[in-house]
Amino acid sequence: MNRRNFLSATAAAALVTLGPRAGAAQSALPSEIRIGYQKSGPLLITKQDRLLEKKFGDRAVAVKWLEFPFGPPLLEALNTGNIDYGATGDTPPIFAQAARAKLLYVAANPGRGDTQAIVVPPDSPLQNIRDLKGKKVGIAKASSAHDLAVAAVESAGLAFTDIVPVYLAPADAAVAFARGAIDAWSIWDPFLAIAEITRNARRLPIDPATASQNSFYLANRDFVGKYPHVVAIINAAVADASSWAKDHREEAAQIFSDATGVDLAAQRRTVLRTDFMFSPMTPPIITQQQAVADRFRRLGLIPSPVRVSDIVWTWTPSA
């Protein structure tokens, strides 16, 4: 079965939950669904194949897609109700929860962390994480790269205060890295892949256990409360797109490139090392995420403790 037939079939199956036998509460639909996405990930496949449009179009539900450069602004849009659903790395939800944002975890993408790294220029004298002591490291504040930098330096026996974090959005950090204004850069794909290809950026070795990070799908709390059945259908669509991408990586890379304008070679590298998994929020995943929250609280980077389980929505995939 080709991509379009596969995804169309799953779209039709999901619509059964909105059929004429559904109760009034379950059949209520918003006039518009707004999805926040970034430059990689299964949401791009969902977008490019118009999977949600196929599911909801005949019910007069518009689907609007908004691109974000990284997680924190995406979650701010979720908090304010400017989008309803989106995907980020592990750290943005921690900072958002600490700021009492109105959002819920609705699913997860467990990952090994291969799609992010701390990189240096090819001719840099820095050879390991300990060499970062006293050095300027470009970091997108409150992003997954922030957590990677903290975890990596601590695993090397340093304190986060031993480095000089330079907080920059990915585009600005890319410029700083190219100009030599920062010594190293903690970053994720596809920005990582672009830096490797165009700048011969070199990864500093990091223990795989330290680098391992999950990413998450989140939704506006009020939207989930009003339309839980819609969130479940969106989850199912992204799960199907994830499953397809896992077995069709070359075609997925082309979709990512077409959707974002990022060079195909960079997106191909991104896709080849992406863990295309989609999961409900399980106890082990929640425990891992709580460890991230506790790390940032210990460093005083969030003002008060947060309990991840307080903002978890339970999704049960249909058989």
Tab-separated table of N, CA and C in Angstrom, residues 19 72 178 270:
chain	number	residue	atom	x	y	z
A	19	GLY	N	-18.857	9.242	13.804
A	19	GLY	CA	-20.003	8.855	12.995
A	19	GLY	C	-21.323	9.229	13.621
A	72	PRO	N	9.658	26.636	22.928
A	72	PRO	CA	9.064	27.626	23.824
A	72	PRO	C	8.002	28.530	23.196
A	178	ALA	N	28.777	29.957	12.874
A	178	ALA	CA	29.516	30.147	11.625
A	178	ALA	C	30.583	31.224	11.771
A	270	THR	N	18.566	13.716	8.967
A	270	THR	CA	17.663	13.810	10.115
A	270	THR	C	16.778	12.576	10.221
